[in-house]
Each structure stands twice: as structure tokens, then as C-alpha cells.
Short mmCIF file of C-alpha atoms in Angstrom, two decimals:
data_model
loop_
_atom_site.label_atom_id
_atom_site.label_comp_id
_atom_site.label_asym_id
_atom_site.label_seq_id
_atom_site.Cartn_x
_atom_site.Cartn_y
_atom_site.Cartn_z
CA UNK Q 6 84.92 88.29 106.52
CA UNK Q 7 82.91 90.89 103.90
CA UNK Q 8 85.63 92.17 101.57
CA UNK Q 9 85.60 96.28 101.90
CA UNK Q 10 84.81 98.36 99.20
CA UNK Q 11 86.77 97.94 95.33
CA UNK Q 12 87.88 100.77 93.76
CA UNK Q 13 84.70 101.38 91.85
CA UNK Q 14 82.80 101.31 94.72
CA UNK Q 15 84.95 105.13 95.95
CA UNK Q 16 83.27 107.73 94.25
CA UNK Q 17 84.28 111.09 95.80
CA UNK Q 18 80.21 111.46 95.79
CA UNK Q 19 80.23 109.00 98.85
CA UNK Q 20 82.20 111.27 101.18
CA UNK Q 21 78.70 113.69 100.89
CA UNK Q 22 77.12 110.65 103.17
CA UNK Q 23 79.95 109.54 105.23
CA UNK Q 24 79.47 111.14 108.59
CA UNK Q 25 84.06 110.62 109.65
CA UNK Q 26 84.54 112.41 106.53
CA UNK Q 27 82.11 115.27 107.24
CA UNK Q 28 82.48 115.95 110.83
CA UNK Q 29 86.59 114.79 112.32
CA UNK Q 30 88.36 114.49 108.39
CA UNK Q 31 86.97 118.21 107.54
CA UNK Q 32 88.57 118.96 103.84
CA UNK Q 33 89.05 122.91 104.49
CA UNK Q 34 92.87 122.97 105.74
CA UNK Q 35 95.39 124.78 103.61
CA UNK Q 36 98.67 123.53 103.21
CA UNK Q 37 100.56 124.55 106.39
CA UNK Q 38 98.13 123.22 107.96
CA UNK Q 39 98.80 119.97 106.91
CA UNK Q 40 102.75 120.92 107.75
CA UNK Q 41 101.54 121.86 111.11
CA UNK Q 42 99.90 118.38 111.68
CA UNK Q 43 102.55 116.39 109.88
CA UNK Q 44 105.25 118.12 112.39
CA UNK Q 45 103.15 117.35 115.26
CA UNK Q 46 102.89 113.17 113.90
CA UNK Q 47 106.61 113.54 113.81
CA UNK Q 48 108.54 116.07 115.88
CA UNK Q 49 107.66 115.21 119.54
CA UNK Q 50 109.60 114.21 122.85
CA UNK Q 51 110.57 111.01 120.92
CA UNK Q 52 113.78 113.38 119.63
CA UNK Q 53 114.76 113.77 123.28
CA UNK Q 54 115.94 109.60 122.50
CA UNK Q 55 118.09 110.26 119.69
CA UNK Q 56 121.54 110.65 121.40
CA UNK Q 57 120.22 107.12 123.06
CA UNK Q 58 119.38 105.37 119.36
CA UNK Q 59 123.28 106.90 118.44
CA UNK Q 60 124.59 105.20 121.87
CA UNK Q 61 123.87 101.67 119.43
CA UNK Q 62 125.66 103.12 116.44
CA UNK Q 63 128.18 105.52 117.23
CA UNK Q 64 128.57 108.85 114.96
CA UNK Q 65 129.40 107.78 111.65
CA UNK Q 66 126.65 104.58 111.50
CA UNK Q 67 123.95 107.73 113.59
CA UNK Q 68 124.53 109.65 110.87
CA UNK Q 69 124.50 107.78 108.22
CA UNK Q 70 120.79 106.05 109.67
CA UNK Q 71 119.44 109.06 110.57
CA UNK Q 72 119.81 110.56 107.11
CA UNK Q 73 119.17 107.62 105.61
CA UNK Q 74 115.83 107.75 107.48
CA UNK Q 75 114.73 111.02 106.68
CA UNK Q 76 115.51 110.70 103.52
CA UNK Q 77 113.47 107.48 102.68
CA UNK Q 78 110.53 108.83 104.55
CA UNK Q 79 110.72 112.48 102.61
CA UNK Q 80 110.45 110.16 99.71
CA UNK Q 81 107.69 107.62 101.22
CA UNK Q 82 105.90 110.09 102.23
CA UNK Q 83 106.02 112.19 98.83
CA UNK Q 84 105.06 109.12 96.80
CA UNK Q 85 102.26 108.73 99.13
CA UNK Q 86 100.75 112.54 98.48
CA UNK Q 87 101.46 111.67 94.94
CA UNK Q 88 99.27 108.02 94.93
CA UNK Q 89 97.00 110.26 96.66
CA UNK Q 90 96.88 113.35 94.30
CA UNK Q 91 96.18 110.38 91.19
CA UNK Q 92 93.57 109.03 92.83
CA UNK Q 93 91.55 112.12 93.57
CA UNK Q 94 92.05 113.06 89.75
CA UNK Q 95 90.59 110.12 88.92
CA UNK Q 96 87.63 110.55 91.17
CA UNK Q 97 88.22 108.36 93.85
CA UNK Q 98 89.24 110.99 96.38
CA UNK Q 99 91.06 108.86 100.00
CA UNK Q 100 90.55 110.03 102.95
CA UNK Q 101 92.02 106.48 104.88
CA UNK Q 102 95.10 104.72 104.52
CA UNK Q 103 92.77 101.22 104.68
CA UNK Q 104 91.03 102.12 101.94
CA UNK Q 105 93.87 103.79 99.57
CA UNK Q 106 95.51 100.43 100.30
CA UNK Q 107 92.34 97.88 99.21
CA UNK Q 108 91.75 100.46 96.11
CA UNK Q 109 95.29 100.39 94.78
CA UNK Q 110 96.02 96.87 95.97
CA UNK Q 111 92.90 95.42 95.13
CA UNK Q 112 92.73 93.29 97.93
CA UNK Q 113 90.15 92.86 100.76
CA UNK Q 114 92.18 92.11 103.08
CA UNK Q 115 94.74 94.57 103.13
CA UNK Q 116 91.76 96.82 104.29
CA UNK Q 117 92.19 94.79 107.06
CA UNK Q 118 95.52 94.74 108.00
CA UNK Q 119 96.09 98.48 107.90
CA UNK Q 120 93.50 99.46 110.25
CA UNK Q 121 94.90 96.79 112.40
CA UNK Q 122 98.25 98.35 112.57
CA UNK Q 123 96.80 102.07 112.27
CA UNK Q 124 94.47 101.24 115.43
CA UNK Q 125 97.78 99.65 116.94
CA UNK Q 126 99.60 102.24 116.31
CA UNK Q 127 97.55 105.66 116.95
CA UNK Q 128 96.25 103.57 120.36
CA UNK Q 129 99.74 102.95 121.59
CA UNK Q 130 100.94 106.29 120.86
CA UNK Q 131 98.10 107.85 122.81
CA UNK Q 132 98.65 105.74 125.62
CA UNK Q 133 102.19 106.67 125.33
CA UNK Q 134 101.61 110.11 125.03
CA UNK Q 135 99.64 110.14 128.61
CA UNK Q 136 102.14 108.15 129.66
CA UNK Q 137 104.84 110.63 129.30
CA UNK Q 138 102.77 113.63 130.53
CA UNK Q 139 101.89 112.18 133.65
CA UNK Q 140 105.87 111.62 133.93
CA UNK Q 141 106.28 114.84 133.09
CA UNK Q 142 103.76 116.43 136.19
CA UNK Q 143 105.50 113.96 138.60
CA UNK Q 144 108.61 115.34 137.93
CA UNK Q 145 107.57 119.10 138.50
CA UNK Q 146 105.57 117.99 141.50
CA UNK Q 147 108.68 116.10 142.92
CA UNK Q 148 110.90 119.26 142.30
CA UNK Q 149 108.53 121.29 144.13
CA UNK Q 150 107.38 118.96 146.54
CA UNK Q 151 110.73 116.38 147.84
CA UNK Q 152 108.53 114.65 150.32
CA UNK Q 153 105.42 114.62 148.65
CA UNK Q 154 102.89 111.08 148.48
CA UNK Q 155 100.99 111.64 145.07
CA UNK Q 156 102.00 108.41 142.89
CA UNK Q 157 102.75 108.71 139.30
CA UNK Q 158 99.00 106.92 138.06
CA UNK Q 159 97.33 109.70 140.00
CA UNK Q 160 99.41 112.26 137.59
CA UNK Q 161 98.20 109.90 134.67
CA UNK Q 162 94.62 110.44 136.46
CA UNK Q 163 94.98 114.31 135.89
CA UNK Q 164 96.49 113.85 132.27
CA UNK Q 165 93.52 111.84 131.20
CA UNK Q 166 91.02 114.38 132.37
CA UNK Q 167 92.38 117.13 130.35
CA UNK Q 168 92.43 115.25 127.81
CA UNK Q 169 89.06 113.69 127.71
CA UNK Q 170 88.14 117.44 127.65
CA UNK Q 171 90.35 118.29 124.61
CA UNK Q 172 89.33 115.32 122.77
CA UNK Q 173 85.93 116.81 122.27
CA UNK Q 174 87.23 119.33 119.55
CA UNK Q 175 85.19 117.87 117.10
CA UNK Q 176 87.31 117.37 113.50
CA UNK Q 177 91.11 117.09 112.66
CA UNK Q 178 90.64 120.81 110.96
CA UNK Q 179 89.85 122.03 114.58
CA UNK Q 180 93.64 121.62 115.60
CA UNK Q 181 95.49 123.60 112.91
CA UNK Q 182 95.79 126.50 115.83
CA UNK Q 183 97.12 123.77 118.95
CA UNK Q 184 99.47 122.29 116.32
CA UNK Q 185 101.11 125.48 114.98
CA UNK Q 186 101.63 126.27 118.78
CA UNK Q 187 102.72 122.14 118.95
CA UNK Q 188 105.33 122.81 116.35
CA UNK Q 189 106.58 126.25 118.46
CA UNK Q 190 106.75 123.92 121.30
CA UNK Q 191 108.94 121.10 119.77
CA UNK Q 192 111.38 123.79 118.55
CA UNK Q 193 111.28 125.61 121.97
CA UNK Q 194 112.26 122.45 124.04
CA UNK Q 195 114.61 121.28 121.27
CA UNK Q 196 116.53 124.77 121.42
CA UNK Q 197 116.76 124.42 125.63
CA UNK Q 198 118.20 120.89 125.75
CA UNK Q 199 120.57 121.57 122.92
CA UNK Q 200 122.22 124.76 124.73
CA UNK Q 201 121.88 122.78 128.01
CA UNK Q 202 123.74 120.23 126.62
CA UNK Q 203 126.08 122.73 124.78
CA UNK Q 204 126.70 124.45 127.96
CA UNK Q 205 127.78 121.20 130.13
CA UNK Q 206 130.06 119.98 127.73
CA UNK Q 207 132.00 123.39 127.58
CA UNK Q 208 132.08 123.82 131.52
CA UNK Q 209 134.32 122.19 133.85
CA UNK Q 210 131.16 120.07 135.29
CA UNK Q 211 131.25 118.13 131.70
CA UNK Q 212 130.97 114.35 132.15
CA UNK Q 213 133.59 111.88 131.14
CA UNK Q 214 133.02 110.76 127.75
CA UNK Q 215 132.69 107.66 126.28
CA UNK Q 216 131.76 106.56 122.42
CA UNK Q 217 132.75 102.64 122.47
CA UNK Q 218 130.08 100.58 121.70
CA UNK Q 219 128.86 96.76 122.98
CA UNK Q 220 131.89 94.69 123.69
CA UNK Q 221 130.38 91.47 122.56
CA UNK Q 222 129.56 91.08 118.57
CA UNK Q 223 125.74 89.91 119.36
CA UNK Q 224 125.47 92.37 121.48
CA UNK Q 225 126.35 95.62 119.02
CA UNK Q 226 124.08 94.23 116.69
CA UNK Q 227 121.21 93.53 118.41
CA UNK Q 228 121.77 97.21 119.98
CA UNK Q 229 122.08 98.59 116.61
CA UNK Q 230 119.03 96.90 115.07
CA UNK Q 231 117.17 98.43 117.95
CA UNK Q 232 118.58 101.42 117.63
CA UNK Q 233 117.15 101.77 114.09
CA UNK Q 234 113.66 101.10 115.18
CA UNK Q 235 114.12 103.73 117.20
CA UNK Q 236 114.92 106.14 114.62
CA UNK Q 237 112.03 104.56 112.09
CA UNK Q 238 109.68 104.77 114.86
CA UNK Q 239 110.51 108.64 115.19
CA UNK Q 240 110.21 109.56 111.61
CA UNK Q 241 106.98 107.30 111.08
CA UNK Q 242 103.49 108.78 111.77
CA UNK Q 243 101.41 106.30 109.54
CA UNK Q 244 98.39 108.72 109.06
CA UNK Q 245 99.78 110.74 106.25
CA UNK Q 246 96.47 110.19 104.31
CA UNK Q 247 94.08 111.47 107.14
CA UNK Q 248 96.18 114.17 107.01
CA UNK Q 249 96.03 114.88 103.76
CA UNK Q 250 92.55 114.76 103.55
CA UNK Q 251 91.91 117.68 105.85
CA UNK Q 252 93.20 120.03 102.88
CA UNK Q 253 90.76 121.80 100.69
CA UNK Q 254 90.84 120.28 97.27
CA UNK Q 255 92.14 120.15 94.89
CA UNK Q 256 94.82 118.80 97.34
CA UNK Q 257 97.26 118.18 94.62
CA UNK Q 258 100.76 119.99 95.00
CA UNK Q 259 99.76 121.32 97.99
CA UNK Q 260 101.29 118.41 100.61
CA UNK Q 261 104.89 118.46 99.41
CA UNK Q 262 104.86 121.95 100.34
CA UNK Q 263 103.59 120.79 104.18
CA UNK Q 264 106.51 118.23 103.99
CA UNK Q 265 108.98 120.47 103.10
CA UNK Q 266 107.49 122.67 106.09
CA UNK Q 267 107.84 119.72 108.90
CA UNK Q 268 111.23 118.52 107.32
CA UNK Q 269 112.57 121.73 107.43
CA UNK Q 270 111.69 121.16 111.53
CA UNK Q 271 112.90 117.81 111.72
CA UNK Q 272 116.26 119.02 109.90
CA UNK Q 273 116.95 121.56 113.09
CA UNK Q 274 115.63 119.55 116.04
CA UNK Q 275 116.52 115.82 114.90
CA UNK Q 276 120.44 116.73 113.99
CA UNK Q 277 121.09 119.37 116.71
CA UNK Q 278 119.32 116.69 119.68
CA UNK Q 279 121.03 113.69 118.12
CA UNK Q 280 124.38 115.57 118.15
CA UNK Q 281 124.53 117.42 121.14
CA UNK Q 282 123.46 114.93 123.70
CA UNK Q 283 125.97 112.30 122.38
CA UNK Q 284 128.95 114.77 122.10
CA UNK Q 285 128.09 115.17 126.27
CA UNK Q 286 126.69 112.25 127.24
CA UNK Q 287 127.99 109.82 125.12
CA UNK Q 288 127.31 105.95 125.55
CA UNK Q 289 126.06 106.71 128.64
CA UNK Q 290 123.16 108.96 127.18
CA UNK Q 291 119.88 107.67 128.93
CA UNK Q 292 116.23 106.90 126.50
CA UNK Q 293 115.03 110.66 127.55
CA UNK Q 294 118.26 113.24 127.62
CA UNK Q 295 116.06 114.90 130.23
CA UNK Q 296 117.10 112.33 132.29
CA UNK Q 297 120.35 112.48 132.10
CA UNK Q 298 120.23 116.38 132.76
CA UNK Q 299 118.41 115.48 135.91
CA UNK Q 300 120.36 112.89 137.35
CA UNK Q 301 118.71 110.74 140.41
CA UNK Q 302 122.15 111.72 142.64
CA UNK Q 303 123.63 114.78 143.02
CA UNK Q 304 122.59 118.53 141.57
CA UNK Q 305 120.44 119.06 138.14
CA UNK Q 306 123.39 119.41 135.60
CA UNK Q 307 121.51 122.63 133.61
CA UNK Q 308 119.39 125.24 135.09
CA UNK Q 309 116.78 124.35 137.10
CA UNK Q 310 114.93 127.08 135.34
CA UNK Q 311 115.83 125.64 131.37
CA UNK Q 312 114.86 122.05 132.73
CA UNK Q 313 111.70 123.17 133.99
CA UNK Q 314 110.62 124.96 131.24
CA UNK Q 315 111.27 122.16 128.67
CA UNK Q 316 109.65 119.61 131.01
CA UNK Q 317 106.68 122.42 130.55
CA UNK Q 318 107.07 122.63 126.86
CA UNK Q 319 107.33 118.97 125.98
CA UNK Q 320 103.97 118.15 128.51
CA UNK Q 321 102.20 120.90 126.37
CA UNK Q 322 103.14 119.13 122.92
CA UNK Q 323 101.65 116.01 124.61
CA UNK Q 324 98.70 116.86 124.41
CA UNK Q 325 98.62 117.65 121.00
CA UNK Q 326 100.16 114.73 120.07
CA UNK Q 327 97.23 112.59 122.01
CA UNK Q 328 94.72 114.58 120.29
CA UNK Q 329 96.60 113.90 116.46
CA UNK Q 330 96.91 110.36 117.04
CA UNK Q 331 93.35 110.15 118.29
CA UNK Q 332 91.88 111.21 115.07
CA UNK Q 333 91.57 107.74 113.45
CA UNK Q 334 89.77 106.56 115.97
CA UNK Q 335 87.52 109.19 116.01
CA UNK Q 336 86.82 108.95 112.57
CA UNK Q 337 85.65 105.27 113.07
CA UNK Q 338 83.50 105.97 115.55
CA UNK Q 339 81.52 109.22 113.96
CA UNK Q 340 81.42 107.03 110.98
CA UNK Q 341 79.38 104.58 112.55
CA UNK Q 342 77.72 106.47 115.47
CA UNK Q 343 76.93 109.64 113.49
CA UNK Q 344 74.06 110.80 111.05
CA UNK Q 345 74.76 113.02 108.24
CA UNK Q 346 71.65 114.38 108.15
CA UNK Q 347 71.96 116.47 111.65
CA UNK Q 348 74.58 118.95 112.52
CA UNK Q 349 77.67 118.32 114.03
CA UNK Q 350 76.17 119.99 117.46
CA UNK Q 351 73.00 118.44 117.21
CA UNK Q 352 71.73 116.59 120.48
CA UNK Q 353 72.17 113.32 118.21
CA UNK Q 354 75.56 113.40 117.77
CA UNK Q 355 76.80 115.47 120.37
CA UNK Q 356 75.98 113.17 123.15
CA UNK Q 357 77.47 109.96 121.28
CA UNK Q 358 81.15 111.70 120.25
CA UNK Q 359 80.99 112.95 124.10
CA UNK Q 360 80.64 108.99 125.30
CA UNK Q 361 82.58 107.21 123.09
CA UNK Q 362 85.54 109.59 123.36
CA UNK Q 363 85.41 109.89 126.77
CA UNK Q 364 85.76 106.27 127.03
CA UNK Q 365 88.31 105.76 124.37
CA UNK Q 366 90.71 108.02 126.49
CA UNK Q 367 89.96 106.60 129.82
CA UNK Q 368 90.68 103.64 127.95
CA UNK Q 369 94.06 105.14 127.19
CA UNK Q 370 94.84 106.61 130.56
CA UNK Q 371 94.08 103.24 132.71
CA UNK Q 372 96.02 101.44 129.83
CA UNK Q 373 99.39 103.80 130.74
CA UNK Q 374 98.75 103.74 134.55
CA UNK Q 375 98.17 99.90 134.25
CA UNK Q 376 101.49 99.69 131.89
CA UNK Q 377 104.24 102.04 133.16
CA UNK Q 378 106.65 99.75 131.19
CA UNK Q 379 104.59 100.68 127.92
CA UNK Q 380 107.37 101.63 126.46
CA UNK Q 381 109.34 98.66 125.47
CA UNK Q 382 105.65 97.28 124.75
CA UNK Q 383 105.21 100.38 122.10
CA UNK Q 384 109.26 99.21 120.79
CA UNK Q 385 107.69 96.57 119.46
CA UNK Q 386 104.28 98.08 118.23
CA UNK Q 387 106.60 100.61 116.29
CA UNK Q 388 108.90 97.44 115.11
CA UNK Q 389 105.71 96.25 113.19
CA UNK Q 390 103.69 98.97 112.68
CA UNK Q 391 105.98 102.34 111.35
CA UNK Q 392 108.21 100.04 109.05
CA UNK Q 393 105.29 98.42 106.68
CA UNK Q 394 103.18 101.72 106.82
CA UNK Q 395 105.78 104.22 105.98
CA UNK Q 396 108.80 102.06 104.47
CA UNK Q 397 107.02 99.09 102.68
CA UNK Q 398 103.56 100.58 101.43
CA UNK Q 399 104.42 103.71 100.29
CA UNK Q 400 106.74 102.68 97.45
CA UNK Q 401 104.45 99.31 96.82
CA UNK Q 402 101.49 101.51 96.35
CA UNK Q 403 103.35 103.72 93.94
CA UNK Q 404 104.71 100.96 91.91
CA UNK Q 405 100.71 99.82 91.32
CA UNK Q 406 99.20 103.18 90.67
CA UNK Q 407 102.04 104.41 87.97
CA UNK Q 408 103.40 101.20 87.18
CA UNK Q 409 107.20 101.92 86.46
CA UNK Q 410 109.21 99.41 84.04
CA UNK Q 411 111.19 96.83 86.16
CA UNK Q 412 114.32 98.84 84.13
CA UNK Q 413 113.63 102.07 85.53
CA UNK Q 414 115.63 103.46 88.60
CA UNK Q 415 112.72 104.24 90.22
CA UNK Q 416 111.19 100.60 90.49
CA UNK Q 417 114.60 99.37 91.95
CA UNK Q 418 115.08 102.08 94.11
CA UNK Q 419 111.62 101.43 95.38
CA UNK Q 420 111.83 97.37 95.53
CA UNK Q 421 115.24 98.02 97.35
CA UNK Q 422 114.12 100.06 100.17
CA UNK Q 423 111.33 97.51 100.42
CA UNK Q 424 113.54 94.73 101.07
CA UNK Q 425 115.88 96.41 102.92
CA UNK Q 426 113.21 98.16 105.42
CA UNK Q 427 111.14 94.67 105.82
CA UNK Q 428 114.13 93.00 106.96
CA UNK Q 429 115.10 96.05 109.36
CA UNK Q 430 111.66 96.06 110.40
CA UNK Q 431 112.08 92.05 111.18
CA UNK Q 432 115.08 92.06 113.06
CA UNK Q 433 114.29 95.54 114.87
CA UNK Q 434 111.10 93.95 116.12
CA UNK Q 435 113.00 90.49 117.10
CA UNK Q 436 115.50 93.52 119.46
CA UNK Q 437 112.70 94.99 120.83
CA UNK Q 438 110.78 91.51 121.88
CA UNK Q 439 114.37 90.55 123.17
CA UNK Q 440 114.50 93.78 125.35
CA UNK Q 441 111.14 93.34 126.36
CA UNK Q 442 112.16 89.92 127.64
CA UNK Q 443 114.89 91.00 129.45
CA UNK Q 444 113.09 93.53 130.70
CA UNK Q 445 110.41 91.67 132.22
CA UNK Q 446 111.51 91.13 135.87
CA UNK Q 447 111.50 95.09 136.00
CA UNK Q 448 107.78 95.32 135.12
CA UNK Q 449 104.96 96.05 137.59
CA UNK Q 450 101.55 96.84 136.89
CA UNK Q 451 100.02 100.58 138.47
CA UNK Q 452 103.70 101.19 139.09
CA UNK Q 453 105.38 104.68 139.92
CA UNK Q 454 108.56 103.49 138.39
CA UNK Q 455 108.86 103.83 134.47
CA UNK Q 456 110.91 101.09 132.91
CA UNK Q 457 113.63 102.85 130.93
#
């Protein structure tokens, strides 16, 4: 296998010739911007599973991961923009995570290995992302329609069509506007379920409530493990360069203020889900807090009218997380299909971006009516793929670019969360492989049932 390029083969001059660069990784974003994309990567429906990851770890050990988390992937993440901001001052401006990593690492195949995961990654979340919105139509049709015969693919079907349209906004740039509104979303359906879930617990309808955890040893700390995943998996977004590289440079200084934008939305809706649907639901919270709003017997325990508008709200976000998560993909293929030398509209590579992304989210939509367990299949994905991209390489690319003494704070801070993070990352992918297992007599392929 031909090593990728070295680091003195990355002149920012190349980007002038590289047709992902010019036409889907557009450099003309300003900094919210990039806070509007990094809260979409982050902040989606995933939060609605929080009160579920805190069923494994009870309130003390949910808080204490959940800050944990965001506070190690603040940091990742800042270290990241900072490798980044280095690099372009030395004028080898990265647009990729594959090839910041060969540059800094100065290894070949490293190139390698993070596109694998990014393409693992980005893939799986699209085709969880269609997934979920097809859930989300089949549950409005149901409401509306008790008796009605359209199966849950079919939804899928319809999901996929809108977003083979969408996905021929042409560059990353393009969905500053559909991401601001992606952000309003997330905090819309956030604020619903919380004073849903605020509501039950102070009315006379409030469930029992329970808090113990596993009764056997094994079993709390496999649940635990898994539960921390979880909680990686929903802080990670693993395309924090592409990201960056949509803003005009000089980019430097300008991402930490788009992190402390999306944190400052991740501090609101992560805490107040997390909290509220445990405090009501307790170990019996299900994976989507929707769920356990809408029961499968007896009456809807919140508004009709608040449910239906967040089921609304969270299939809108959908869509913009597809498109996000799409991106890298896209890049690949203008990169290679593209030429430079026509415009972005031109007959010559209009017609290829409209084929190959067409089929690229069929792909996705037959993949998550094929899969309707794809969710303890994307458990694992997120096992393997969020913990090395945005727990391991983050601090081991900073500790190459600025080379820290091995007696500063900062290299042991950085080794430590390394260590600690690659063994989470192990044993939270051995949970998810051992739910997936005992999950397996469940599965069925073109299935209207979702495996929870």
C-alpha cells in the first residue's frame, strides 16, 4: 500500500488544485459557523439516551462521567484547533483528520486507519440518522392513523428521498443556515422533554421510582462500561478538522470561540435531559425518553401536543445531522470525481456529485431498512471509533506537534487520559459486542420492530 503524503508534501498551495477542498470543505465560514456545525456533530436525539446511560451508573457515578466527558472532550477538542492553528502557521494548512494525523505522526499508515474509522463512523451515523427519522414518521403516522398498514422501511423509503435531495447542497459552508436552525431545534426538543418530564414527576400520575442498580457484580459493570460508551459516543463527532476547515483563515483563535458556543448548548441540554428523565423515570428509563413518555399500554404520559412537536423537532435535526456526517464522504468523492478547472455547476461535475450522492444515501437508507437493530451495531462502531478519534489522538497529536517535557503537567495529564480512555474504549466495546450478542435472537432483517 502507497504511503500518503509526508508533511512536506502539504503545502497550503495544493488546496488551489484539490477539487474536496474547493467545492464541499469551502474555507469562508466565520466562527459561529463552525459552533453551529460543531453543535449539530454533537447535540442531537442521542441526549434523549442520557437518563438511560445514568440507569448504569446511578447519580453520583452520571455525574461524575458526564462531566468528566465534557470536560476531556472541551480539552481534546481545543488541543485539536490548536495542532491545527500550528500547522496552518507553518504552511501546511489541514483540512482532514487522515492527513493531520500522517503529517504530525509521520506515519503512512495512520492515514489509513483514520479514514477507516472516519468512513465507519460518519457512514453509521448517517444510516443511523435515517434510521431514527423513519422511526420518527412511523410514530406520527401511527398516532394519526391506529389501524394503518405502512411498515416502518417504507418511512425509511420517504426519509431517504428527502435526503438524497438535501444531499445535493454542494459544500459544508452551504449548511451554516440548516445548522443554526439544527441547533434551535436541539434546544427546542430538549426544553419539551425536560418540562414533560418535570411535569410527570410533580403530578399525581408520577411513576414509582427506582435508582438501584444491577444486582449481580458482573452485571453493574458491564452496564456501567456501556453506559460510558454511551456518553463518549454522544460527546464525540470525530470531524472536528473538516469543520474547522470551513472557516476563513486565518482560522486561528477563531474555533475555541465555536466550542465555547456548542458547549455552552451541550451544558443546558446534556445536564437538564440527563437529570430530569432519571429523577422520573429512574432505572426504568428506556434508550429514547420519548419512549418512555409514550408508553406501548395505556395513555401518552405528557401532552399529546408537547410529544408531537418534539417527535417533529428531533426528525427535523435529523436531517441535518445526515447531511453533517455526510460531508467526509463527499469530500472523497469530489476529490476524485471532480475537476478544478470547471465550476462547481458545470455539466462536468454536476452530473457526477448528483450520482454518486444519490447512491451513497440510498446506500444509507437500504442499510437502516435492512438493519433496524443498527443500533447496538453503531454501540460498537462508537466503542472503536469516538474513543481513539476524540480521546486518544487529540492529546497524542499535541504531545508531537509542541512536544511537552515528560515533567510537565500537561504531558501526564495528556498520557493519562490516553490510558485511561483506551482502556474505557476496550472494555466499552467488549459491553457493546456482549449486548449485541445477547441481542441477537431479537434481530430481523427489513423489520418494523427497532431493537432497543
Amino acid at each position: 500500500m502507497a504511503d500518503p503524503p509526508r508533511s512536506e508534501l502539504f503545502p497550503s498551495s495544493r488546496l488551489d488544485s484539490d477539487a474536496g477542498a474547493l467545492f464541499v470543505l469551502q474555507s469562508k465560514g466565520e466562527w459561529w459557523h463552525a459552533g453551529f456545525h460543531l453543535t449539530t456533530a454533537i447535540v442531537g436525539p442521542t441526549i434523549l439516551t442520557l437518563p438511560y446511560a445514568f440507569r448504569g451508573l446511578g447519580w453520583w457515578l452520571g455525574f461524575v462521567c458526564l462531566t468528566t466527558m465534557g470536560l476531556v472532550t472541551f480539552y481534546a477538542y481545543y488541543l485539536m484547533s490548536k495542532v491545527l492553528d500550528h500547522c496552518e502557521k507553518s504552511g501546511r494548512r489541514h483540512i482532514r483528520f487522515r492527513e493531520l494525523a500522517a503529517d504530525v505522526l509521520g506515519s503512512g499508515w495512520m492515514f489509513y486507519v483514520v479514514i477507516f474509522i472516519q468512513t465507519a463512523i460518519n457512514t453509521g451515523i448517517g444510516i443511523g440518522a435515517i434510521l431514527l427519522a423513519g422511526q420518527c414518521l412511523e410514530i406520527m403516522y401511527s398516532s394519526l392513523f391506529p389501524q394503518g398498514t405502512l411498515k416502518l422501511y417504507e418511512f425509511i423509503a420517504m426519509v431517504t428521498a428527502v435526503m438524497i435531495v438535501l444531499s445535493q447542497l454542494p459544500s459544508f459552508h452551504s449548511l451554516r443556515h440548516i445548522n443554526c436552525v439544527s441547533l434551535l431545534l436541539s434546544l427546542g426538543y430538549t426544553f419539551l422533554v425536560v418540562a414533560a418530564c418535570i411535569n410527570l414527576g410533580l403530578s399525581k400520575h408520577a411513576p414509582k421510582r427506582e435508582y438501584s442498580l444491577e444486582p449481580s457484580d458482573s452485571g453493574r459493570v458491564f452496564s456501567a462500561f456501556t453506559s460510558i460508551s454511551i456518553i463518549a459516543a454522544i460527546f464525540g463527532n470525530g470531524i472536528l478538522p473538516e469543520i474547522q476547515a470551513t472557516l476563513a483563515p486565518p482560522a486561528t483563535g477563531k474555533m475555541l470561540k465555536g466550542l465555547l458556543l456548542c458547549y455552552s448548548v451541550i451544558f443546558f441540554t446534556f445536564y437538564s435531559a440527563a437529570i430530569s428523565g432519571y429523577w422520573v423515570f429512574g432505572n426504568s428509563s428506556s434508550s429514547n425518553i420519548l419512549k418512555n413518555l409514550m408508553p406501548d399500554q395505556g395513555p401518552a404520559l405528557a401532552p399529546i401536543v408537547v410529544i408531537g412537536l418534539a417527535v417533529i423537532f428531533v426528525l427535523l435535526q435529523l436531517f441535518a445531522i445526515g447531511l453533517v456526517y455526510s460531508q467526509v464522504a463527499y469530500e472523497i468523492m469530489e476529490k476524485k470525481s471532480a475537476d478544478t478547472t470547471k465550476g462547481m455547476f458545470s455539466r462536468r461535475n454536476l452530473v457526477p456529485r448528483l450520482i454518486l450522492r444519490t447512491l451513497y444515501m440510498a446506500f444509507c437508507g437500504f442499510m437502516a431498512a435492512m438493519l433496524p437493530f443498527f443500533g447496538d451495531i453503531n454501540a460498537v462502531v462508537g466503542a472503536i471509533g469516538f474513543i481513539p478519534l476524540d480521546f486518544v489522538l487529540p492529546m497524542l497529536l499535541y504531545n508531537m506537534t509542541y512536544k511537552p517535557t515528560k515533567k510537565s503537567f500537561t504531558y501526564w495529564i495528556n498520557m493519562m487520559i490516553m490510558v485511561v480512555f483506551t482502556c474505557a474504549g476496550l472494555m466499552g466495546a467488549f459491553s457493546s459486542v456482549r449486548k449485541l450478542v445477547l441481542d441477537a435472537n431479537k434481530f430481523k432483517l427489513f423489520s418494523s420492530e427497532v431493537v432497543d
